[in-house]
Short mmCIF file of C-alpha atoms and ligand atoms in Angstrom, two decimals:
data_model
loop_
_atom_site.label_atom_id
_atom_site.label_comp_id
_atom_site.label_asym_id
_atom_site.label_seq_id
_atom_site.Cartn_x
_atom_site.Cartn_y
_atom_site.Cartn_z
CA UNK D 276 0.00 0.00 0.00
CA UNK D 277 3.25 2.49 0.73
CA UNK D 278 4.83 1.23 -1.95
CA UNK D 279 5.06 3.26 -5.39
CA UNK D 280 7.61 1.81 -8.77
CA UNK D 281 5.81 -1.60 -8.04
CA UNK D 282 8.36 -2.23 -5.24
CA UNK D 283 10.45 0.45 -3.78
CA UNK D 284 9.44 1.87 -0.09
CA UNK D 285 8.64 5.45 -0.02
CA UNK D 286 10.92 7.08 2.72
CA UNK D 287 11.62 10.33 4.43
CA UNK D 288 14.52 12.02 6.01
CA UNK D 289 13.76 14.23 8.66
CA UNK D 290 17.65 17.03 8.50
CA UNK D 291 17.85 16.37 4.90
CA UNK D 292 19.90 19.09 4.53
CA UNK D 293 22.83 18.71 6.64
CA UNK D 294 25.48 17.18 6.19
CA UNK D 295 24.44 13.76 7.34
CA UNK D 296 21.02 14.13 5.15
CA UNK D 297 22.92 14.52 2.29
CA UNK D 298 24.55 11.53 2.17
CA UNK D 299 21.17 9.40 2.86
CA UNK D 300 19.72 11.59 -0.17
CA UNK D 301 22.95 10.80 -2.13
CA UNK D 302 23.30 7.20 -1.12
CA UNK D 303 19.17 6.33 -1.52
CA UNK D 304 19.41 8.04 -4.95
CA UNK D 305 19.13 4.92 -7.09
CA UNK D 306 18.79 1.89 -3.94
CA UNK D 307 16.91 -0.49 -5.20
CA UNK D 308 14.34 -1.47 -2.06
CA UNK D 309 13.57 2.51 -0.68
CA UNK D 310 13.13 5.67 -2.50
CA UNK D 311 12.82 9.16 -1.10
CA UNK D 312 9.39 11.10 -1.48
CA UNK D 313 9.58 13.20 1.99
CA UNK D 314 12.12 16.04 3.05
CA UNK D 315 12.46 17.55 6.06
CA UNK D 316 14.33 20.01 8.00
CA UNK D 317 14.26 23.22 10.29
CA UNK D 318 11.74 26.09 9.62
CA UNK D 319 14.29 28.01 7.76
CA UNK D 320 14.34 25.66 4.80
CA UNK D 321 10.94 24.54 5.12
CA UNK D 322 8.46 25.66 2.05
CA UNK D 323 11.55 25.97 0.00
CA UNK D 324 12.32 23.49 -3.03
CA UNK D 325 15.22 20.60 -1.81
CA UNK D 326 17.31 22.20 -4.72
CA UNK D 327 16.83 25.60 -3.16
CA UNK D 328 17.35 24.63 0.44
CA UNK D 329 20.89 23.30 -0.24
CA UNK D 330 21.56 25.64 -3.28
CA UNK D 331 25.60 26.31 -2.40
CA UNK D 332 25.49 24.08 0.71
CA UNK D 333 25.74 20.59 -0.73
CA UNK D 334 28.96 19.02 -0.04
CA UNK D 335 28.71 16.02 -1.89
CA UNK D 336 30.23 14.80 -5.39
CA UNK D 337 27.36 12.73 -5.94
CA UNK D 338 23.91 15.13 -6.76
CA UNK D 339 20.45 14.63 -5.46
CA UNK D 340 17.88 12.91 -8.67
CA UNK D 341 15.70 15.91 -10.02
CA UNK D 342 12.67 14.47 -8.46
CA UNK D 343 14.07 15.01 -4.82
CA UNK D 344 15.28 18.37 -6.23
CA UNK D 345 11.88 19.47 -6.35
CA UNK D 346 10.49 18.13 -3.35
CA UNK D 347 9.21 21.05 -0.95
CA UNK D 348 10.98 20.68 2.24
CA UNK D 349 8.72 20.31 4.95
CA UNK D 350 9.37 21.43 9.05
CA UNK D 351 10.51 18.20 11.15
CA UNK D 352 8.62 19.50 14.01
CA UNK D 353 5.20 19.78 11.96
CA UNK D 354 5.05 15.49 12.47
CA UNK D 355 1.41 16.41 10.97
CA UNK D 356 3.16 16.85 7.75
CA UNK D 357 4.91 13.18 7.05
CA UNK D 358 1.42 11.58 8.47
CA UNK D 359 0.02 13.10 5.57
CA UNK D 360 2.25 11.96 3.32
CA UNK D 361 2.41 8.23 4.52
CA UNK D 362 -1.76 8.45 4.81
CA UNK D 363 -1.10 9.15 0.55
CA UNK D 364 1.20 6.21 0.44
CA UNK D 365 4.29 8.71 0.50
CA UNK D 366 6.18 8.11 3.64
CA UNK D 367 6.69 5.10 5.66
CA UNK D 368 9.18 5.10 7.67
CA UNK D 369 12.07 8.22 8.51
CA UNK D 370 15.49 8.23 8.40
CA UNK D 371 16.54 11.33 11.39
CA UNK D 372 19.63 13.58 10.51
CA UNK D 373 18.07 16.25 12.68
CA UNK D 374 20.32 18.24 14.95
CA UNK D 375 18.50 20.12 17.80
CA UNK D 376 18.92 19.57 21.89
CA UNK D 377 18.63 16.05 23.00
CA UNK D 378 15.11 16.61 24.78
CA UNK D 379 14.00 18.34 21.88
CA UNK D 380 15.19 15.35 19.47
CA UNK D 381 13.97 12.52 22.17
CA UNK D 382 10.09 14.13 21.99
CA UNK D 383 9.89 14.70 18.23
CA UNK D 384 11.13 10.98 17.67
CA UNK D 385 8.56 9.79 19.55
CA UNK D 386 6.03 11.90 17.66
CA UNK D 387 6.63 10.57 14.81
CA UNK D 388 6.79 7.18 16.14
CA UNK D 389 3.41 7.61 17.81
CA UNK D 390 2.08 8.80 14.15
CA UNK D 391 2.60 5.48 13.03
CA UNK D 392 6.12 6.20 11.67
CA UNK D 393 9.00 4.20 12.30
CA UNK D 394 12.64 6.26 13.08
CA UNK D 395 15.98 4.98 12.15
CA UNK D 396 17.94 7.40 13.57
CA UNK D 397 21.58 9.15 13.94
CA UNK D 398 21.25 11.16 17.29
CA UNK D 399 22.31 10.06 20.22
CA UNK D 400 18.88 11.27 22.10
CA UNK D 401 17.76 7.40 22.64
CA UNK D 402 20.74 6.02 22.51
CA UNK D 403 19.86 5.70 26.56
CA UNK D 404 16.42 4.77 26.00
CA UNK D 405 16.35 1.49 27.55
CA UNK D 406 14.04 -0.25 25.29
CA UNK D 407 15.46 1.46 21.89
CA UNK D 408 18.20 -0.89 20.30
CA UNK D 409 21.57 0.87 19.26
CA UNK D 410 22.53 -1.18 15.90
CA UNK D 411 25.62 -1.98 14.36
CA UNK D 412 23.96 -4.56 11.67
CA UNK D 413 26.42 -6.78 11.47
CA UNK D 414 26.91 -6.72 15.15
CA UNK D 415 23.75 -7.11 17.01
CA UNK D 416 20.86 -7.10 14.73
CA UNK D 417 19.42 -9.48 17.33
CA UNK D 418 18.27 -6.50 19.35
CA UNK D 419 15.85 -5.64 16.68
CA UNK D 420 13.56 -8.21 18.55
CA UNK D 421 13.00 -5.47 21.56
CA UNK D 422 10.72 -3.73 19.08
CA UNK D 423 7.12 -5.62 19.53
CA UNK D 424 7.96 -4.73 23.79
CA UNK D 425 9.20 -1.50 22.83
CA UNK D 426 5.61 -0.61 20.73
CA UNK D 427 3.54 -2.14 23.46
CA UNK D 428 4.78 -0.45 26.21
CA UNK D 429 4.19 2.91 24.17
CA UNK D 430 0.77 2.05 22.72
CA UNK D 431 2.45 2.62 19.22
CA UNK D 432 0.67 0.39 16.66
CA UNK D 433 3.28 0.77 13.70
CA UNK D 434 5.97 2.62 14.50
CA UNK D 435 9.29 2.46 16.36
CA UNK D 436 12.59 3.68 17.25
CA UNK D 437 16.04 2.49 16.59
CA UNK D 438 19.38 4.32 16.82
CA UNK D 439 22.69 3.68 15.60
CA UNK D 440 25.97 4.39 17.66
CA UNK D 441 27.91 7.52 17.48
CA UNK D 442 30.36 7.34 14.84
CA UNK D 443 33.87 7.43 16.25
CA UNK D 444 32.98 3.77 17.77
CA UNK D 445 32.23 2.39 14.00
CA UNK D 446 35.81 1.92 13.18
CA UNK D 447 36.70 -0.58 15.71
CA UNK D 448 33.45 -2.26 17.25
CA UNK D 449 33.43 -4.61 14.20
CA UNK D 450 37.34 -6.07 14.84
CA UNK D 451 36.78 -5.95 18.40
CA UNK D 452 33.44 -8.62 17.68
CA UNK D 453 34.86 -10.54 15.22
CA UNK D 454 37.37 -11.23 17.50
CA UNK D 455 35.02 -12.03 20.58
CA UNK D 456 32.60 -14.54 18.13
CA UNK D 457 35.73 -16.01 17.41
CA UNK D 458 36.31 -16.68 21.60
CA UNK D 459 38.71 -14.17 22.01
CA UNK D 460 36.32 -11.46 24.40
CA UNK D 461 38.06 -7.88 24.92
CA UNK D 462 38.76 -7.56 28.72
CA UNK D 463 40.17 -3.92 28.43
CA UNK D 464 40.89 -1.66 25.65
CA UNK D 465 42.19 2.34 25.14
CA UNK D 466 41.36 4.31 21.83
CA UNK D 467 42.55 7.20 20.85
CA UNK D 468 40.35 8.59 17.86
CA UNK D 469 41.60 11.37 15.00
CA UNK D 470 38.40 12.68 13.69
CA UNK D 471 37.13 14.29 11.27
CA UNK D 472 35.89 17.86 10.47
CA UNK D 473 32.85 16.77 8.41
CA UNK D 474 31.58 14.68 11.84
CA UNK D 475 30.62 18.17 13.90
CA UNK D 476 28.27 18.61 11.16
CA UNK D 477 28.12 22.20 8.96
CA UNK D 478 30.17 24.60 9.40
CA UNK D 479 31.22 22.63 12.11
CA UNK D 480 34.57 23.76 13.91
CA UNK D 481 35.80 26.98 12.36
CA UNK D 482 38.60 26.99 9.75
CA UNK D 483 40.71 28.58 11.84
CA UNK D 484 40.66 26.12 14.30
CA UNK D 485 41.37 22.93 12.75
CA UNK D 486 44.08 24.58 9.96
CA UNK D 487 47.46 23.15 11.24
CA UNK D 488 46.10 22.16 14.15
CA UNK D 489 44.35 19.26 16.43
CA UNK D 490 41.73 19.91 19.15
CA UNK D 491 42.12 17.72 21.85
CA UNK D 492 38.43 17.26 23.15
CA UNK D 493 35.13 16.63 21.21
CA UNK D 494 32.06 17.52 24.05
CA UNK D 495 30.61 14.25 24.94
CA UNK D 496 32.50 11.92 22.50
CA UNK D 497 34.83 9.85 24.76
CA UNK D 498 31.61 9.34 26.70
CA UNK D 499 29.90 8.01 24.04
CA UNK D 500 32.66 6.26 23.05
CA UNK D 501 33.03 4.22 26.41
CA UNK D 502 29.15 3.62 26.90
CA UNK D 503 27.85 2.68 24.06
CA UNK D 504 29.79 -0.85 22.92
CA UNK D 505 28.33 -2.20 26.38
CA UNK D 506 25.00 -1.72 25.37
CA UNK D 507 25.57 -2.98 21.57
CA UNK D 508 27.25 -5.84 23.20
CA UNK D 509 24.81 -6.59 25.78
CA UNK D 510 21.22 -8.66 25.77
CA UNK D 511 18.14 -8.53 25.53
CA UNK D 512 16.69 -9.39 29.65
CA UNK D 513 12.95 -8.65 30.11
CA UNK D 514 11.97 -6.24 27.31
CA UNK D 515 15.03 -3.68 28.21
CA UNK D 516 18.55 -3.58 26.80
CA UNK D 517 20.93 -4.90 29.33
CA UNK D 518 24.50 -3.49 29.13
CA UNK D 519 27.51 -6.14 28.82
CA UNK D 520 29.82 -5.90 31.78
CA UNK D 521 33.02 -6.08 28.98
CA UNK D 522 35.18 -4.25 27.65
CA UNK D 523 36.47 -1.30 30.04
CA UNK D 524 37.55 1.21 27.27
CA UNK D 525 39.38 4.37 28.28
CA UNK D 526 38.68 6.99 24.97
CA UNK D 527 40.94 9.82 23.86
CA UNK D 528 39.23 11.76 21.27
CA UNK D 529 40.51 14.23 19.07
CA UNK D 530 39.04 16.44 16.15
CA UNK D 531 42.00 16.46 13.10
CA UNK D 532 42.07 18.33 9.86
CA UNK D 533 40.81 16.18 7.78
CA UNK D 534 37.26 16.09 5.81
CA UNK D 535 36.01 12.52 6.05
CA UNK D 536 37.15 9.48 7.27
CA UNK D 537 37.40 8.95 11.25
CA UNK D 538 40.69 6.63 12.60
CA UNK D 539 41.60 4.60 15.86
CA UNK D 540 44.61 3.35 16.84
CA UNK D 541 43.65 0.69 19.68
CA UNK D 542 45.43 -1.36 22.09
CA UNK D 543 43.48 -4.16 23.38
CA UNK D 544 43.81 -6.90 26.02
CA UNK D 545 41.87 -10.03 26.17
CA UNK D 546 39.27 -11.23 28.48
CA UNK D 547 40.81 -14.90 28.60
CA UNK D 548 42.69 -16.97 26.19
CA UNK D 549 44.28 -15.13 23.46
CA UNK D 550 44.85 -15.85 19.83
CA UNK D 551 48.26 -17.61 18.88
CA UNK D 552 49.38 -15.39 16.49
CA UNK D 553 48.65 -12.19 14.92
CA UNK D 554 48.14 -14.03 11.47
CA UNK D 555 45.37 -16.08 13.26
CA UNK D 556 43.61 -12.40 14.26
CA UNK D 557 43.89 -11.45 10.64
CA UNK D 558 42.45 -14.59 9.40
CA UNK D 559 38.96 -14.11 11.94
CA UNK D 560 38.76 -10.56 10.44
CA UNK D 561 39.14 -11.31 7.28
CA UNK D 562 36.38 -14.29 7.65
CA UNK D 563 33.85 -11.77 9.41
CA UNK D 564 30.48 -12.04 8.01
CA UNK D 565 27.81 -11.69 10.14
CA UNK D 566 24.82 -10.46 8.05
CA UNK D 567 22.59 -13.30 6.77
CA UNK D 568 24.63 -13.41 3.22
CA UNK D 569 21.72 -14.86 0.92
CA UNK D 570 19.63 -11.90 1.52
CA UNK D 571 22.20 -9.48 -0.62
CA UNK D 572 21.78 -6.30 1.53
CA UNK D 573 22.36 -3.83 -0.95
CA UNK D 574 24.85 -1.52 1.14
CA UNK D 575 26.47 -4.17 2.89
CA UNK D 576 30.10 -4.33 2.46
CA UNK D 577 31.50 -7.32 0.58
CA UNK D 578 34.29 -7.58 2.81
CA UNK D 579 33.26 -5.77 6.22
CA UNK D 580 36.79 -5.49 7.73
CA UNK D 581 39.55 -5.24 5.14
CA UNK D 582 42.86 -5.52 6.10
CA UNK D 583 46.21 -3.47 4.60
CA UNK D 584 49.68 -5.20 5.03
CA UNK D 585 51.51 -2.12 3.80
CA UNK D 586 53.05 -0.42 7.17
CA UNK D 587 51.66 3.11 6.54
CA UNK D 588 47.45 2.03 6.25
CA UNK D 589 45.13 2.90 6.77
CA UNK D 590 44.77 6.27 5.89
CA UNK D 591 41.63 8.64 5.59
CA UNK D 592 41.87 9.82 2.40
CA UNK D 593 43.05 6.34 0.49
CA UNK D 594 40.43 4.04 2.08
CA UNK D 595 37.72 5.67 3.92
CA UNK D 596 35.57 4.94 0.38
CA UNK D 597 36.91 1.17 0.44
CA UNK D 598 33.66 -1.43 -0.45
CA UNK D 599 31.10 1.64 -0.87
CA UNK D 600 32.60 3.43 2.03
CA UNK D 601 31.29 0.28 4.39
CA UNK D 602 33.70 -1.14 5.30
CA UNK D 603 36.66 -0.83 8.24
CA UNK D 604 40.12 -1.13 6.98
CA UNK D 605 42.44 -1.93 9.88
CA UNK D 606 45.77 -2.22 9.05
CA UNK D 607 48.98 -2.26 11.86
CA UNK D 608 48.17 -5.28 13.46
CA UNK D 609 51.30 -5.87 15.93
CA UNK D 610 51.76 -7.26 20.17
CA UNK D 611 51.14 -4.51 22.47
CA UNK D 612 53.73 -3.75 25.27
CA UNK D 613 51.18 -3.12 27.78
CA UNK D 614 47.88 -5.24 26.23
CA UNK D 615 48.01 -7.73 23.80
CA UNK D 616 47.63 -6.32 20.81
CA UNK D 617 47.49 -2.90 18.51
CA UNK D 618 45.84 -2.02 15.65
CA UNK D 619 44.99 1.20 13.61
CA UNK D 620 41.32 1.30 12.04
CA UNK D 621 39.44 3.54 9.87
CA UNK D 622 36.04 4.18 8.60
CA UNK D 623 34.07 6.75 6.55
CA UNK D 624 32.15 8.86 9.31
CA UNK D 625 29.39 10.22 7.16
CA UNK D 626 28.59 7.17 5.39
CA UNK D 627 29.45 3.60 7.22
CA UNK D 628 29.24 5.75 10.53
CA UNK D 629 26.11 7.50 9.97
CA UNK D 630 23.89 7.38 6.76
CA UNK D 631 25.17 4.20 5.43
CA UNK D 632 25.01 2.42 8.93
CA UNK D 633 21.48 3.82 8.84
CA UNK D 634 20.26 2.47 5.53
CA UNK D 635 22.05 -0.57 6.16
CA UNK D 636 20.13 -1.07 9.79
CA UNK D 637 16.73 -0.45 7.56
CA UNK D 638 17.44 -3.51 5.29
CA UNK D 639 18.07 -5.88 8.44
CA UNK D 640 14.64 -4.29 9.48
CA UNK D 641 12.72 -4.83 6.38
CA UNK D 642 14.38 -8.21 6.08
CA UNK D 643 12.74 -9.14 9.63
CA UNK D 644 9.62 -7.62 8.30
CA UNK D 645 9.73 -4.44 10.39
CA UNK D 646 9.12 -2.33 7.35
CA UNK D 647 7.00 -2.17 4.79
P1 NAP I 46 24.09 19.33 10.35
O1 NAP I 46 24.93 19.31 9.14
O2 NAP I 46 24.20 20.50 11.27
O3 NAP I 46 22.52 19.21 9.86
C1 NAP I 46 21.48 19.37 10.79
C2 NAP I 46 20.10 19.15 10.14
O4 NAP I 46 19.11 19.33 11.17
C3 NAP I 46 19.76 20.14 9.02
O5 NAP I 46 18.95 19.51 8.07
C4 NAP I 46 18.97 21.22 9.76
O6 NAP I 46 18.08 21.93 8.91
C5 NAP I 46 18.19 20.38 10.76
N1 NAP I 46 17.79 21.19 11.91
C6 NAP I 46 18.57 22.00 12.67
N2 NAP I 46 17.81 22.61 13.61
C7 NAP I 46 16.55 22.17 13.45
C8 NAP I 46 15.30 22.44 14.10
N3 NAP I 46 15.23 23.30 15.12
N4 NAP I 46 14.20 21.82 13.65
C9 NAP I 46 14.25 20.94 12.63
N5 NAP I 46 15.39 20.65 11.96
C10 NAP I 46 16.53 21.24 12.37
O7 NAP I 46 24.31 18.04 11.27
P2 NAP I 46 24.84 16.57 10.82
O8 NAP I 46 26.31 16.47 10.95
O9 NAP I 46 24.20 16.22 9.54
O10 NAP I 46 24.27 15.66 12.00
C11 NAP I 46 22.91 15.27 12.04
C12 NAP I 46 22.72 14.26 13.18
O11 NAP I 46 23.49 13.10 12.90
C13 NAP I 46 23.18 14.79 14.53
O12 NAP I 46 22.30 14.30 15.53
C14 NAP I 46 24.57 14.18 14.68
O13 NAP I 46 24.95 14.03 16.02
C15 NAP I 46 24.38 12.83 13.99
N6 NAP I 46 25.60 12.23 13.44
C16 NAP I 46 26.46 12.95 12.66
C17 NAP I 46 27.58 12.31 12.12
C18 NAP I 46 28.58 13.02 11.24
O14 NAP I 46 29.60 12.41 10.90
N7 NAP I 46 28.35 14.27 10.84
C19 NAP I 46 27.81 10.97 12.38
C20 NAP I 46 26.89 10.25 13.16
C21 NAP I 46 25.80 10.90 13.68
P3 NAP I 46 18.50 23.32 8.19
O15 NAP I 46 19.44 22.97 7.08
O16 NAP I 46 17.20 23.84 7.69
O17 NAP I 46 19.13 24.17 9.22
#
């Protein structure tokens, strides 16, 4: 009934013209299961045609299709709006870019959830929500089962809420898992981050700032950073998410000059045994697959952790697009003096750690039948 092309799923994104609604209007542009028929953002592009709201504001390479050009951007806080346009069969579910205060974010979520609208989103402002899963698809798409307890103890007949993680954690969480499936658990770890400009958002930290320079300290990050892989690694225990106890992670994160692409260097100790080699750790990345494979989720990575040999990879600007910008290159994979062992990791912040992540978490969802 939502459906128009004979197949594809009308969708929305609610901060379509930032920087992270870019890329999900960029990367949905021609994906064959969703297409975009709803635009939304604050109430100074709202009324305006998308072309005219990000006329000399769109940072991409990639261009928006002329039919989202002339979409009429609508206000994210009128949720009166995208029930409309799902009621007409043009909106089912929302993709949420938006960037406003967390209380602000948390209540207009749930608006739109209550409307009947499901929100896959990219702010932190549930990530704390007991009941609202924080996804990593390959990781825990398990915790997509909390959503039937999560609707009933809201009263929401069709729609939902599920976040993905802050981006800084993207580049590492999938080594550090592929590592505990294989029986090797992380007891401890420390992270230092170099991050990019394009992750504060537009016009983000000023030029002046971030020429020649580094700023040690990114409000809230090394928080986030520390929290959040204990919920993605926890369980499911009576219809809330239950935090893992494992890993400890100490987080040291810093904002570099460089556009996209967000790297960790990581030491890591292990909970219990350890592998016997550090070609036996390269071999369980390089076998990582977690997603069901036959289903072909179109922006899956082939190959979700690639790994470099050559001593000076990864590097932002030579394989943050590696596999569709999906994947995590790790490369410098040697013992640790103080841990176990080291490694340096990358991954493209605005795509696998934000609007890629979140189109990727809606094709596990529609795959479990969560979307239609
Ligand atoms: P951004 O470039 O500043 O874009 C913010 C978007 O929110 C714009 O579309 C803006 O509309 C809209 N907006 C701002 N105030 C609003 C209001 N009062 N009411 C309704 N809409 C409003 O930010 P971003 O970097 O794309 O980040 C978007 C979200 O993704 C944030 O929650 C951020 O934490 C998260 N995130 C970002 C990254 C990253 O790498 N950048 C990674 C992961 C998660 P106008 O254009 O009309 O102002």
């Amino acid at each position: 009934m939502h459906q128009t092309n004979g197949c594809k799923i009308p969708v929305g994104v609610l901060g379509a013209t930032g920087m992270v609604g870019q890329q999900y209007i960029s990367l949905l542009n021609d994906h064959p299961w969703f297409e975009v028929r709803f635009a939304a953002a604050s109430p100074r592009s709202a009324g305006k045609k998308y072309r005219e709201a990000v006329a000399g504001r769109w940072h991409l390479t990639k261009t928006y299709t002329p039919e989202v050009g002339e979409l009429i951007v609508e206000d994210a806080n009128d949720v009166s709006r995208a029930a409309a346009a799902f009621k007409k069969g043009g909106c089912s579910f929302v993709f949420s870019a938006l960037e406003m205060s967390k209380d602000e974010t948390r209540a207009l979520e749930e608006k739109y959830a209550a409307a009947g609208i499901p929100v896959i989103s990219n702010a932190s402002a549930h990530r704390w929500t007991p009941d609202v899963p924080v996804l990593i698809a390959e990781i825990n798409p398990d915790h997509t089962d909390i959503i039937p307890a999560q609707k009933k103890a809201r009263g929401w007949d069709r729609g939902f809420i599920v976040v993905k993680p802050n981006c800084s954690i993207q580049s590492y969480m999938k080594p550090v898992h592929a590592l505990a499936l294989a029986g090797y658990p992380a007891q401890r770890i420390i992270v230092t981050t170099m991050q990019a400009v394009s992750g504060a958002g537009y016009p983000g930290v000023p030029s002046l700032d971030m020429i020649d320079n580094i700023v040690p300290y990114i409000g809230g990050e090394e928080e986030k950073s520390e929290k959040e892989p204990l919920k993605i690694f926890g369980s499911i225990d009576k219809n809330v998410l239950k935090n893992a106890d494992f890993p400890k992670i100490s987080a040291h994160c810093n904002r570099v000059p460089v556009t996209d692409g967000h790297t960790a260097c990581v030491s890591l100790e292990f909970a219990g045994k350890k592998p016997s080699c550090m070609e036996e750790v390269k071999s369980i990345w390089a076998a990582y697959k977690r997603l069901p494979q036959e289903q072909n989720f179109p922006t899956a990575p082939q190959q979700p952790i690639i790994y470099r040999e050559e001593d000076n990879r990864p590097q932002p600007r030579k394989d943050r697009d590696a596999d569709k910008a999906m994947a995590v290159v790790v490369g410098r994979l040697r013992p640790c003096n103080v841990f176990d062992i080291r490694f340096t990791a990358l991954s493209h912040n605005t795509v696998r750690g934000a609007a890629g992540g979140g189109i990727l978490n809606a094709e596990l969802l529609k795959y479990k039948g969560y979307l239609s």
